[in-house]
Amino acid sequence: VARGAGAVGEVWIRGPTVFSGYVGGAAPDAFAGPWFRTGDLATVDGRGYLTITDRAKDMILVGSENVYCVEVERALHDHPSVTHAAVYGLPDGALGERVKAVVVADGAVAADDLRRHCANLLADFKVPSRVEFLDALPLTGSGKVAK
C-alpha cells in the first residue's frame, strides 16, 4: 500500500529467518513464492512504520464496505459498562454479512444503549445490528477474548 495514504493491505514478509512451510503442508495459500502472507491487515505511515489494524479472517464485509472487528470492539470497550466484547459477522441475504457483538457488561446496560453508543463513534454500517450479553467470554492465556 502507499505510505501515509491510510490504505489497508495484507502484511507479507520474507527473509532468511522466515520458515518455508508448515509441518504436514497445511495452509499452502499462506505462501506466495518467497513471501509469507501473515493474514494481518495494516497501514504504513509516512515514515514507513506499520500499524496492524486487524486479521484478514476477522474482517466483516457489509455490502461493499469493510468492517474491522477491532474498530467495533474498541468502540464497545469505550462504554463504561463493557468489560469484554467480541465482534463477528452474521450471514445476511441482502448485505452478505451483518455485524454482531457479544458483550460482557458489569452494569445494567441495554443493547439499544450500546448500539447508540457505537453510532456516535462509528459509521452506520459498522454499528452492531445484534448485541448478545453473556456472563463471560473465553479468554486466552494473555487475557484476550478467544474467538
mmCIF file of C-alpha atoms in Angstrom:
data_model
loop_
_atom_site.group_PDB
_atom_site.id
_atom_site.type_symbol
_atom_site.label_atom_id
_atom_site.label_comp_id
_atom_site.label_asym_id
_atom_site.label_seq_id
_atom_site.Cartn_x
_atom_site.Cartn_y
_atom_site.Cartn_z
ATOM 1 C CA VAL A 1 0.000 0.000 0.000
ATOM 2 C CA ALA A 2 1.089 3.587 -0.447
ATOM 3 C CA ARG A 3 2.820 5.155 2.551
ATOM 4 C CA GLY A 4 0.776 7.630 4.539
ATOM 5 C CA ALA A 5 -2.347 7.158 2.419
ATOM 6 C CA GLY A 6 -4.262 5.289 5.123
ATOM 7 C CA ALA A 7 -4.913 2.378 2.778
ATOM 8 C CA VAL A 8 -5.109 -1.059 4.392
ATOM 9 C CA GLY A 9 -3.235 -4.022 2.939
ATOM 10 C CA GLU A 10 -2.126 -7.501 3.973
ATOM 11 C CA VAL A 11 1.309 -7.912 5.568
ATOM 12 C CA TRP A 12 3.686 -10.131 3.558
ATOM 13 C CA ILE A 13 7.184 -10.927 4.840
ATOM 14 C CA ARG A 14 10.297 -12.676 3.550
ATOM 15 C CA GLY A 15 13.827 -13.190 4.763
ATOM 16 C CA PRO A 16 16.390 -15.776 5.825
ATOM 17 C CA THR A 17 14.629 -16.451 9.155
ATOM 18 C CA VAL A 18 11.114 -16.870 7.743
ATOM 19 C CA PHE A 19 10.131 -20.548 7.728
ATOM 20 C CA SER A 20 9.385 -22.151 4.379
ATOM 21 C CA GLY A 21 6.313 -24.197 5.246
ATOM 22 C CA TYR A 22 4.138 -25.921 7.799
ATOM 23 C CA VAL A 23 4.614 -29.479 9.014
ATOM 24 C CA GLY A 24 2.226 -31.646 7.024
ATOM 25 C CA GLY A 25 1.829 -28.995 4.329
ATOM 26 C CA ALA A 26 -1.069 -27.117 5.962
ATOM 27 C CA ALA A 27 -2.062 -23.652 4.752
ATOM 28 C CA PRO A 28 -0.304 -23.626 1.357
ATOM 29 C CA ASP A 29 -2.110 -20.385 0.456
ATOM 30 C CA ALA A 30 -0.027 -18.629 3.136
ATOM 31 C CA PHE A 31 2.968 -18.717 0.793
ATOM 32 C CA ALA A 32 3.348 -16.746 -2.432
ATOM 33 C CA GLY A 33 6.776 -17.622 -3.805
ATOM 34 C CA PRO A 34 9.351 -16.393 -1.262
ATOM 35 C CA TRP A 35 6.704 -14.356 0.588
ATOM 36 C CA PHE A 36 4.816 -15.455 3.712
ATOM 37 C CA ARG A 37 1.314 -13.964 3.925
ATOM 38 C CA THR A 38 0.730 -13.288 7.638
ATOM 39 C CA GLY A 39 -3.025 -12.717 7.454
ATOM 40 C CA ASP A 40 -2.585 -9.400 9.283
ATOM 41 C CA LEU A 41 -4.056 -6.205 7.814
ATOM 42 C CA ALA A 42 -2.081 -2.996 8.285
ATOM 43 C CA THR A 43 -1.381 0.561 7.171
ATOM 44 C CA VAL A 44 2.036 2.122 6.549
ATOM 45 C CA ASP A 45 2.608 5.689 7.741
ATOM 46 C CA GLY A 46 4.773 8.309 6.018
ATOM 47 C CA ARG A 47 7.862 7.188 7.947
ATOM 48 C CA GLY A 48 7.412 3.537 6.978
ATOM 49 C CA TYR A 49 6.022 2.325 10.298
ATOM 50 C CA LEU A 50 3.494 -0.485 10.106
ATOM 51 C CA THR A 51 0.277 -0.333 12.151
ATOM 52 C CA ILE A 52 -1.663 -3.592 12.284
ATOM 53 C CA THR A 53 -5.396 -2.935 12.139
ATOM 54 C CA ASP A 54 -6.910 -6.434 12.252
ATOM 55 C CA ARG A 55 -6.699 -10.004 10.969
ATOM 56 C CA ALA A 56 -7.937 -10.601 7.412
ATOM 57 C CA LYS A 57 -10.048 -13.566 8.558
ATOM 58 C CA ASP A 58 -11.841 -11.329 11.097
ATOM 59 C CA MET A 59 -12.891 -8.669 8.581
ATOM 60 C CA ILE A 60 -16.651 -8.402 8.020
ATOM 61 C CA LEU A 61 -17.976 -7.443 4.582
ATOM 62 C CA VAL A 62 -21.219 -5.448 4.901
ATOM 63 C CA GLY A 63 -22.458 -4.753 1.384
ATOM 64 C CA SER A 64 -19.295 -3.481 -0.273
ATOM 65 C CA GLU A 65 -17.854 -1.998 2.935
ATOM 66 C CA ASN A 66 -15.109 -3.494 5.099
ATOM 67 C CA VAL A 67 -15.710 -3.587 8.849
ATOM 68 C CA TYR A 68 -12.705 -4.285 11.058
ATOM 69 C CA CYS A 69 -13.757 -6.151 14.214
ATOM 70 C CA VAL A 70 -11.093 -4.397 16.268
ATOM 71 C CA GLU A 71 -12.588 -0.979 15.479
ATOM 72 C CA VAL A 72 -16.083 -2.004 16.627
ATOM 73 C CA GLU A 73 -14.666 -3.777 19.701
ATOM 74 C CA ARG A 74 -12.773 -0.593 20.670
ATOM 75 C CA ALA A 75 -15.997 1.418 20.402
ATOM 76 C CA LEU A 76 -17.790 -1.099 22.621
ATOM 77 C CA HIS A 77 -14.949 -1.116 25.172
ATOM 78 C CA ASP A 78 -15.239 2.664 25.305
ATOM 79 C CA HIS A 79 -18.603 2.217 27.048
ATOM 80 C CA PRO A 80 -18.092 2.247 30.848
ATOM 81 C CA SER A 81 -20.230 -0.880 31.437
ATOM 82 C CA VAL A 82 -18.458 -3.148 28.933
ATOM 83 C CA THR A 83 -15.699 -5.380 30.306
ATOM 84 C CA HIS A 84 -15.232 -7.715 27.314
ATOM 85 C CA ALA A 85 -16.532 -7.715 23.754
ATOM 86 C CA ALA A 86 -16.170 -9.818 20.632
ATOM 87 C CA VAL A 87 -17.492 -8.869 17.201
ATOM 88 C CA TYR A 88 -18.073 -11.100 14.201
ATOM 89 C CA GLY A 89 -20.119 -11.266 11.022
ATOM 90 C CA LEU A 90 -23.505 -12.930 10.712
ATOM 91 C CA PRO A 91 -24.658 -14.100 7.280
ATOM 92 C CA ASP A 92 -27.197 -11.743 5.698
ATOM 93 C CA GLY A 93 -29.058 -12.400 2.452
ATOM 94 C CA ALA A 94 -29.131 -8.754 1.372
ATOM 95 C CA LEU A 95 -25.761 -7.418 2.568
ATOM 96 C CA GLY A 96 -23.572 -10.522 2.717
ATOM 97 C CA GLU A 97 -22.872 -10.077 6.437
ATOM 98 C CA ARG A 98 -24.087 -8.005 9.376
ATOM 99 C CA VAL A 99 -22.166 -7.032 12.495
ATOM 100 C CA LYS A 100 -22.950 -8.923 15.700
ATOM 101 C CA ALA A 101 -21.444 -8.158 19.110
ATOM 102 C CA VAL A 102 -21.167 -10.465 22.099
ATOM 103 C CA VAL A 103 -20.639 -8.458 25.280
ATOM 104 C CA VAL A 104 -19.861 -8.973 28.954
ATOM 105 C CA ALA A 105 -21.062 -5.964 30.950
ATOM 106 C CA ASP A 106 -20.545 -5.162 34.626
ATOM 107 C CA GLY A 107 -23.590 -2.929 34.918
ATOM 108 C CA ALA A 108 -27.125 -2.608 33.687
ATOM 109 C CA VAL A 109 -26.898 -1.649 30.028
ATOM 110 C CA ALA A 110 -29.295 -2.435 27.186
ATOM 111 C CA ALA A 111 -28.434 -3.490 23.661
ATOM 112 C CA ASP A 112 -30.013 -0.284 22.305
ATOM 113 C CA ASP A 113 -27.749 1.784 24.583
ATOM 114 C CA LEU A 114 -24.664 0.061 23.179
ATOM 115 C CA ARG A 115 -25.880 0.497 19.592
ATOM 116 C CA ARG A 116 -26.450 4.233 20.222
ATOM 117 C CA HIS A 117 -23.008 4.483 21.825
ATOM 118 C CA CYS A 118 -21.437 2.838 18.760
ATOM 119 C CA ALA A 119 -23.477 5.042 16.402
ATOM 120 C CA ASN A 120 -21.819 8.103 17.973
ATOM 121 C CA LEU A 121 -18.362 6.678 17.217
ATOM 122 C CA LEU A 122 -18.752 4.642 14.016
ATOM 123 C CA ALA A 123 -20.304 4.769 10.560
ATOM 124 C CA ASP A 124 -23.841 3.335 10.413
ATOM 125 C CA PHE A 125 -22.839 0.111 8.623
ATOM 126 C CA LYS A 126 -20.324 -0.668 11.420
ATOM 127 C CA VAL A 127 -22.860 -0.457 14.259
ATOM 128 C CA PRO A 128 -23.800 -3.946 15.527
ATOM 129 C CA SER A 129 -27.250 -4.968 14.327
ATOM 130 C CA ARG A 130 -27.424 -7.519 17.158
ATOM 131 C CA VAL A 131 -25.932 -7.419 20.644
ATOM 132 C CA GLU A 132 -25.888 -10.510 22.849
ATOM 133 C CA PHE A 133 -24.984 -10.429 26.539
ATOM 134 C CA LEU A 134 -23.074 -13.243 28.234
ATOM 135 C CA ASP A 135 -21.798 -13.750 31.771
ATOM 136 C CA ALA A 136 -18.284 -14.478 30.454
ATOM 137 C CA LEU A 137 -16.309 -14.910 27.244
ATOM 138 C CA PRO A 138 -13.500 -17.432 26.782
ATOM 139 C CA LEU A 139 -10.104 -15.779 27.284
ATOM 140 C CA THR A 140 -6.640 -16.764 26.100
ATOM 141 C CA GLY A 141 -3.695 -17.054 28.467
ATOM 142 C CA SER A 142 -2.812 -13.423 27.713
ATOM 143 C CA GLY A 143 -6.312 -12.197 28.635
ATOM 144 C CA LYS A 144 -7.600 -11.606 25.098
ATOM 145 C CA VAL A 145 -11.021 -12.856 24.028
ATOM 146 C CA ALA A 146 -10.668 -16.216 22.275
ATOM 147 C CA LYS A 147 -12.881 -16.032 19.187
#
